[in-house]
mmCIF file of C-alpha atoms and ligand atoms in Angstrom:
data_model
loop_
_atom_site.group_PDB
_atom_site.id
_atom_site.type_symbol
_atom_site.label_atom_id
_atom_site.label_comp_id
_atom_site.label_asym_id
_atom_site.label_seq_id
_atom_site.Cartn_x
_atom_site.Cartn_y
_atom_site.Cartn_z
ATOM 1 C CA MET A 1 -68.292 130.559 -78.210
ATOM 2 C CA PRO A 2 -67.084 130.461 -74.557
ATOM 3 C CA PRO A 3 -68.938 132.790 -72.189
ATOM 4 C CA ARG A 4 -67.100 136.088 -71.692
ATOM 5 C CA GLU A 5 -65.902 136.864 -68.232
ATOM 6 C CA ARG A 6 -67.624 139.641 -66.449
ATOM 7 C CA THR A 7 -65.089 142.237 -65.350
ATOM 8 C CA ASP A 8 -65.146 145.970 -64.924
ATOM 9 C CA ASP A 9 -63.697 146.418 -68.367
ATOM 10 C CA ASN A 10 -66.039 144.032 -70.003
ATOM 11 C CA VAL A 11 -69.606 144.923 -69.131
ATOM 12 C CA THR A 12 -72.030 142.577 -70.743
ATOM 13 C CA ASP A 13 -75.139 143.480 -68.771
ATOM 14 C CA PRO A 14 -77.002 145.709 -71.223
ATOM 15 C CA ARG A 15 -78.498 147.906 -68.496
ATOM 16 C CA GLN A 16 -75.138 148.508 -66.879
ATOM 17 C CA ARG A 17 -73.612 149.209 -70.270
ATOM 18 C CA GLN A 18 -76.355 151.693 -71.035
ATOM 19 C CA ARG A 19 -75.760 153.452 -67.705
ATOM 20 C CA ARG A 20 -72.068 153.784 -68.443
ATOM 21 C CA LEU A 21 -72.701 155.144 -71.899
ATOM 22 C CA SER A 22 -75.126 157.812 -70.762
ATOM 23 C CA ASN A 23 -72.699 158.721 -68.015
ATOM 24 C CA LEU A 24 -69.979 159.202 -70.623
ATOM 25 C CA HIS A 25 -72.240 161.281 -72.857
ATOM 26 C CA ALA A 26 -73.112 163.508 -69.912
ATOM 27 C CA ARG A 27 -69.421 164.046 -69.133
ATOM 28 C CA ILE A 28 -68.640 165.072 -72.715
ATOM 29 C CA ALA A 29 -71.606 167.435 -72.806
ATOM 30 C CA ASN A 30 -70.808 169.025 -69.432
ATOM 31 C CA PRO A 31 -67.100 169.126 -68.718
ATOM 32 C CA VAL A 32 -66.469 169.448 -65.002
ATOM 33 C CA ASP A 33 -63.683 169.355 -62.427
ATOM 34 C CA ALA A 34 -60.284 169.927 -63.997
ATOM 35 C CA TYR A 35 -61.761 171.744 -66.956
ATOM 36 C CA GLU A 36 -63.632 174.433 -65.107
ATOM 37 C CA HIS A 37 -60.879 176.914 -64.438
ATOM 38 C CA CYS A 38 -58.038 178.364 -66.449
ATOM 39 C CA ARG A 39 -54.674 176.664 -65.827
ATOM 40 C CA VAL A 40 -52.762 179.908 -65.432
ATOM 41 C CA TYR A 41 -52.162 180.574 -61.752
ATOM 42 C CA PRO A 42 -53.880 182.490 -60.141
ATOM 43 C CA CYS A 43 -56.451 183.123 -62.914
ATOM 44 C CA THR A 44 -59.963 182.216 -61.831
ATOM 45 C CA ASN A 45 -61.680 182.635 -65.206
ATOM 46 C CA GLY A 46 -63.576 179.687 -66.612
ATOM 47 C CA THR A 47 -62.094 177.845 -69.581
ATOM 48 C CA THR A 48 -63.763 178.562 -72.892
ATOM 49 C CA ALA A 49 -65.118 174.995 -72.953
ATOM 50 C CA ASP A 50 -66.636 175.410 -69.519
ATOM 51 C CA ARG A 51 -68.273 178.670 -70.533
ATOM 52 C CA GLY A 52 -69.594 177.140 -73.743
ATOM 53 C CA GLU A 53 -67.518 179.644 -75.773
ATOM 54 C CA GLY A 54 -65.037 177.285 -77.326
ATOM 55 C CA LEU A 55 -63.246 173.985 -77.175
ATOM 56 C CA ASN A 56 -60.322 174.927 -74.997
ATOM 57 C CA ARG A 57 -60.529 172.963 -71.760
ATOM 58 C CA LEU A 58 -57.368 174.345 -70.205
ATOM 59 C CA TYR A 59 -57.356 178.111 -70.606
ATOM 60 C CA CYS A 60 -59.678 181.091 -70.466
ATOM 61 C CA ARG A 61 -60.286 183.443 -73.366
ATOM 62 C CA LYS A 62 -57.957 186.120 -71.973
ATOM 63 C CA HIS A 63 -55.030 183.724 -71.648
ATOM 64 C CA ILE A 64 -55.642 182.148 -75.049
ATOM 65 C CA GLU A 65 -55.374 185.611 -76.578
ATOM 66 C CA PHE A 66 -52.252 186.340 -74.496
ATOM 67 C CA TYR A 67 -50.667 183.141 -75.818
ATOM 68 C CA ARG A 68 -51.518 183.988 -79.428
ATOM 69 C CA ARG A 69 -49.758 187.331 -79.030
ATOM 70 C CA HIS A 70 -46.728 186.385 -76.950
ATOM 71 C CA GLY A 71 -46.035 182.692 -77.554
ATOM 72 C CA SER A 72 -46.466 181.967 -73.846
ATOM 73 C CA TYR A 73 -49.442 181.817 -71.514
ATOM 74 C CA VAL A 74 -47.663 183.704 -68.785
ATOM 75 C CA LYS A 75 -44.615 185.507 -70.100
ATOM 76 C CA ARG A 76 -45.113 188.778 -71.911
ATOM 77 C CA SER A 77 -43.070 189.707 -74.997
ATOM 78 C CA TYR A 78 -39.796 191.545 -74.679
ATOM 79 C CA GLY A 79 -40.063 195.211 -75.578
ATOM 80 C CA ALA A 80 -38.211 196.525 -78.635
ATOM 81 C CA GLY A 81 -36.052 198.692 -76.357
ATOM 82 C CA GLU A 82 -35.084 195.669 -74.300
ATOM 83 C CA ILE A 83 -33.863 193.826 -77.397
ATOM 84 C CA ARG A 84 -32.175 196.757 -79.151
ATOM 85 C CA PRO A 85 -28.747 196.610 -77.445
ATOM 86 C CA TYR A 86 -28.560 192.883 -78.224
ATOM 87 C CA ARG A 87 -29.372 193.539 -81.879
ATOM 88 C CA VAL A 88 -26.552 196.062 -82.080
ATOM 89 C CA LYS A 89 -24.145 193.594 -80.500
ATOM 90 C CA ALA A 90 -25.315 190.760 -82.759
ATOM 91 C CA LEU A 91 -24.948 192.858 -85.888
ATOM 92 C CA GLN A 92 -21.403 193.840 -84.898
ATOM 93 C CA TRP A 93 -20.511 190.208 -84.362
ATOM 94 C CA LEU A 94 -22.060 189.175 -87.686
ATOM 95 C CA GLY A 95 -20.214 191.954 -89.492
ATOM 96 C CA ALA A 96 -16.927 190.664 -88.099
ATOM 97 C CA HIS A 97 -17.709 187.032 -88.984
ATOM 98 C CA VAL A 98 -19.450 187.463 -92.308
ATOM 99 C CA ASP A 99 -16.969 185.166 -94.073
ATOM 100 C CA GLU A 100 -17.503 182.254 -91.715
ATOM 101 C CA GLN A 101 -19.324 179.366 -93.240
ATOM 102 C CA SER A 102 -22.071 179.276 -90.593
ATOM 103 C CA VAL A 103 -22.887 182.918 -91.288
ATOM 104 C CA ARG A 104 -22.800 182.473 -95.048
ATOM 105 C CA LEU A 105 -25.121 179.464 -94.850
ATOM 106 C CA SER A 106 -27.554 181.386 -92.661
ATOM 107 C CA VAL A 107 -27.520 184.382 -95.006
ATOM 108 C CA ALA A 108 -28.274 181.979 -97.865
ATOM 109 C CA GLY A 109 -31.165 180.582 -95.809
ATOM 110 C CA VAL A 110 -32.691 184.047 -95.397
ATOM 111 C CA GLN A 111 -32.172 184.772 -99.099
ATOM 112 C CA ARG A 112 -34.058 181.560 -99.900
ATOM 113 C CA LEU A 113 -36.968 182.766 -97.767
ATOM 114 C CA TYR A 114 -36.892 186.088 -99.614
ATOM 115 C CA ARG A 115 -36.898 184.402 -103.015
ATOM 116 C CA ALA A 116 -39.655 181.922 -102.164
ATOM 117 C CA ALA A 117 -41.924 184.638 -100.786
ATOM 118 C CA GLY A 118 -43.531 185.703 -104.045
ATOM 119 C CA ALA A 119 -45.137 189.083 -104.534
ATOM 120 C CA PRO A 120 -45.721 191.317 -101.512
ATOM 121 C CA ILE A 121 -49.316 191.641 -100.343
ATOM 122 C CA GLU A 122 -50.628 194.962 -99.099
ATOM 123 C CA ALA A 123 -51.686 194.922 -95.468
ATOM 124 C CA PHE A 124 -55.228 195.756 -96.589
ATOM 125 C CA ARG A 125 -55.440 192.466 -98.435
ATOM 126 C CA LEU A 126 -54.078 190.206 -95.693
ATOM 127 C CA PRO A 127 -57.324 189.471 -93.834
ATOM 128 C CA GLY A 128 -58.639 186.097 -94.946
ATOM 129 C CA LYS A 129 -55.225 184.856 -96.137
ATOM 130 C CA THR A 130 -53.786 181.676 -94.640
ATOM 131 C CA PRO A 131 -50.955 181.880 -92.088
ATOM 132 C CA ALA A 132 -48.568 180.516 -94.750
ATOM 133 C CA GLU A 133 -49.545 183.259 -97.179
ATOM 134 C CA ARG A 134 -49.161 185.878 -94.485
ATOM 135 C CA ALA A 135 -45.747 184.506 -93.533
ATOM 136 C CA ARG A 136 -44.586 184.717 -97.156
ATOM 137 C CA ALA A 137 -45.960 188.255 -97.350
ATOM 138 C CA MET A 138 -43.756 189.217 -94.402
ATOM 139 C CA TRP A 139 -40.602 187.904 -96.082
ATOM 140 C CA ALA A 140 -41.647 189.518 -99.372
ATOM 141 C CA GLN A 141 -41.971 192.832 -97.568
ATOM 142 C CA LEU A 142 -38.407 192.547 -96.217
ATOM 143 C CA ARG A 143 -37.089 191.629 -99.668
ATOM 144 C CA MET A 144 -38.872 194.596 -101.218
ATOM 145 C CA GLN A 145 -37.365 196.921 -98.597
ATOM 146 C CA LYS A 146 -33.949 195.391 -99.321
ATOM 147 C CA VAL A 147 -33.416 194.495 -95.681
ATOM 148 C CA ASP A 148 -29.913 193.059 -95.301
ATOM 149 C CA PRO A 149 -30.176 189.338 -94.340
ATOM 150 C CA LEU A 150 -27.611 190.068 -91.620
ATOM 151 C CA GLU A 151 -30.255 192.256 -89.916
ATOM 152 C CA VAL A 152 -32.600 189.277 -89.961
ATOM 153 C CA LEU A 153 -29.961 186.988 -88.449
ATOM 154 C CA ALA A 154 -29.227 189.659 -85.839
ATOM 155 C CA VAL A 155 -32.856 189.427 -84.715
ATOM 156 C CA TRP A 156 -32.555 185.718 -84.093
ATOM 157 C CA MET A 157 -29.282 186.119 -82.229
ATOM 158 C CA ALA A 158 -30.588 189.063 -80.201
ATOM 159 C CA VAL A 159 -33.563 187.076 -78.914
ATOM 160 C CA ASP A 160 -31.267 184.225 -78.003
ATOM 161 C CA MET A 161 -28.882 186.558 -76.156
ATOM 162 C CA ARG A 162 -31.760 188.269 -74.371
ATOM 163 C CA LEU A 163 -33.099 184.907 -73.217
ATOM 164 C CA ARG A 164 -29.721 183.938 -71.824
ATOM 165 C CA ASP A 165 -29.695 187.099 -69.707
ATOM 166 C CA ASP A 166 -33.213 186.503 -68.410
ATOM 167 C CA PRO A 167 -33.400 184.823 -64.995
ATOM 168 C CA GLN A 168 -37.075 184.111 -65.652
ATOM 169 C CA LEU A 169 -36.794 182.948 -69.205
ATOM 170 C CA ASP A 170 -39.325 180.834 -71.061
ATOM 171 C CA ARG A 171 -37.344 177.924 -72.465
ATOM 172 C CA HIS A 172 -39.880 176.797 -75.010
ATOM 173 C CA ASP A 173 -38.868 176.981 -78.664
ATOM 174 C CA GLU A 174 -42.231 178.511 -79.386
ATOM 175 C CA TYR A 175 -41.599 181.526 -77.173
ATOM 176 C CA ARG A 176 -38.192 182.144 -78.765
ATOM 177 C CA GLN A 177 -39.628 181.787 -82.268
ATOM 178 C CA VAL A 178 -42.587 184.054 -81.602
ATOM 179 C CA GLN A 179 -40.327 186.708 -80.069
ATOM 180 C CA ALA A 180 -38.080 186.717 -83.136
ATOM 181 C CA ALA A 181 -41.083 186.709 -85.477
ATOM 182 C CA LYS A 182 -42.556 189.734 -83.708
ATOM 183 C CA LEU A 183 -39.394 191.687 -84.499
ATOM 184 C CA ILE A 184 -39.494 190.511 -88.117
ATOM 185 C CA HIS A 185 -43.128 191.577 -88.223
ATOM 186 C CA ARG A 186 -42.145 195.006 -86.991
ATOM 187 C CA MET A 187 -39.376 195.283 -89.603
ATOM 188 C CA ALA A 188 -41.824 194.319 -92.340
ATOM 189 C CA GLY A 189 -44.019 197.210 -91.218
ATOM 190 C CA GLY A 190 -47.408 197.953 -92.615
ATOM 191 C CA THR A 191 -48.858 199.517 -95.709
ATOM 192 C CA HIS A 192 -48.992 203.271 -95.992
ATOM 193 C CA LYS A 193 -50.864 205.168 -98.628
ATOM 194 C CA ARG A 194 -51.208 208.843 -99.340
ATOM 195 C CA TRP A 195 -53.482 210.562 -101.816
ATOM 196 C CA GLU A 196 -53.568 214.183 -102.845
ATOM 197 C CA ARG A 197 -56.720 215.555 -104.332
ATOM 198 C CA GLY A 198 -57.391 219.062 -105.630
ATOM 199 C CA ARG A 199 -60.511 220.560 -104.111
ATOM 200 C CA ALA A 200 -62.932 222.948 -105.777
ATOM 201 C CA ASP A 201 -61.625 225.832 -103.678
ATOM 202 C CA GLY A 202 -58.126 225.240 -105.011
ATOM 203 C CA ARG A 203 -56.716 223.720 -101.829
ATOM 204 C CA ILE A 204 -55.109 220.296 -101.765
ATOM 205 C CA GLU A 205 -56.744 217.610 -99.673
ATOM 206 C CA ILE A 206 -54.417 214.910 -98.383
ATOM 207 C CA THR A 207 -55.670 211.509 -97.307
ATOM 208 C CA GLU A 208 -53.372 209.053 -95.557
ATOM 209 C CA VAL A 209 -54.141 205.461 -94.652
ATOM 210 C CA HIS A 210 -51.909 203.346 -92.468
ATOM 211 C CA LYS A 211 -52.529 199.691 -91.904
ATOM 212 C CA HIS A 212 -50.452 197.412 -89.692
ATOM 213 C CA PRO A 213 -51.252 193.710 -89.588
ATOM 214 C CA VAL A 214 -51.828 192.447 -86.049
ATOM 215 C CA SER A 215 -48.853 190.743 -84.438
ATOM 216 C CA ARG A 216 -50.311 187.447 -83.268
ATOM 217 C CA GLY A 217 -51.353 183.953 -84.208
ATOM 218 C CA GLN A 218 -50.059 181.158 -86.409
ATOM 219 C CA VAL A 219 -48.236 183.461 -88.804
ATOM 220 C CA LEU A 220 -45.746 184.322 -86.029
ATOM 221 C CA ARG A 221 -45.137 180.626 -85.361
ATOM 222 C CA MET A 222 -44.490 179.991 -89.059
ATOM 223 C CA VAL A 223 -42.113 182.914 -89.526
ATOM 224 C CA GLY A 224 -40.327 181.971 -86.289
ATOM 225 C CA ARG A 225 -39.871 178.353 -87.360
ATOM 226 C CA GLU A 226 -38.603 179.392 -90.795
ATOM 227 C CA LEU A 227 -36.123 181.787 -89.242
ATOM 228 C CA SER A 228 -35.035 179.160 -86.736
ATOM 229 C CA ALA A 229 -34.383 176.717 -89.591
ATOM 230 C CA ALA A 230 -32.388 179.330 -91.517
ATOM 231 C CA CYS A 231 -30.255 180.018 -88.435
ATOM 232 C CA VAL A 232 -29.668 176.423 -87.414
ATOM 233 C CA GLN A 233 -25.933 176.662 -88.211
ATOM 234 C CA LEU A 234 -25.449 179.995 -86.534
ATOM 235 C CA ALA A 235 -23.260 179.916 -83.449
ATOM 236 C CA ILE A 236 -24.494 182.424 -80.894
ATOM 237 C CA PRO A 237 -21.409 183.962 -79.263
ATOM 238 C CA ASP A 238 -20.973 184.092 -75.511
ATOM 239 C CA GLN A 239 -21.237 187.649 -74.364
HETATM 240 ZN ZN1 LIG B 301 -56.932 182.648 -67.551
#
């Protein structure tokens, strides 16, 4: 076998090789430099990896949580009041174009999501379910409440219209999808229970329990992507 050339990429000296390896191990064990601080300007928090709290080498815990909730590390969600006028406008447009093929196909897409969703799951039973199960539960909830698919399409259109009016918009698909999913989440609502119990003194005791699933995480991404796929044919009108 011909002798191998000694270059920087091809270290044959065992001592030098050992030095390089231990150097590499040290770097993996103690991330430094670029990984120390959160990427979001001007946040000075340490990344979770740097603080030994997680594996994220780019963002701090606060901004990871922000991203899970809003679909963006920096841009907060639109408020319901901000979106409402766009939903009204979208619903009017849909009502006037309900016979167009693009609208009919999108309605059929939402109906497919409704049908595939299976039985609704009470909010109390959602913890521990997978994001896919939670996404189906959201669609099942809308089906059970007989929410008109046009209302669902109006959500998608409203977010799109709101984004177009926003000089500081976040152009990522993920932000758009999470914003729409948050509105769907709100429409699906929570689980509300009420018990009446007769007491010994003859009075009626009423117990109410309200549980709303938290609006964050993978489930929003899944619902948003499903809605986006259902609406792929939908032409968003110029305002
Ligand atoms: Zn941060």
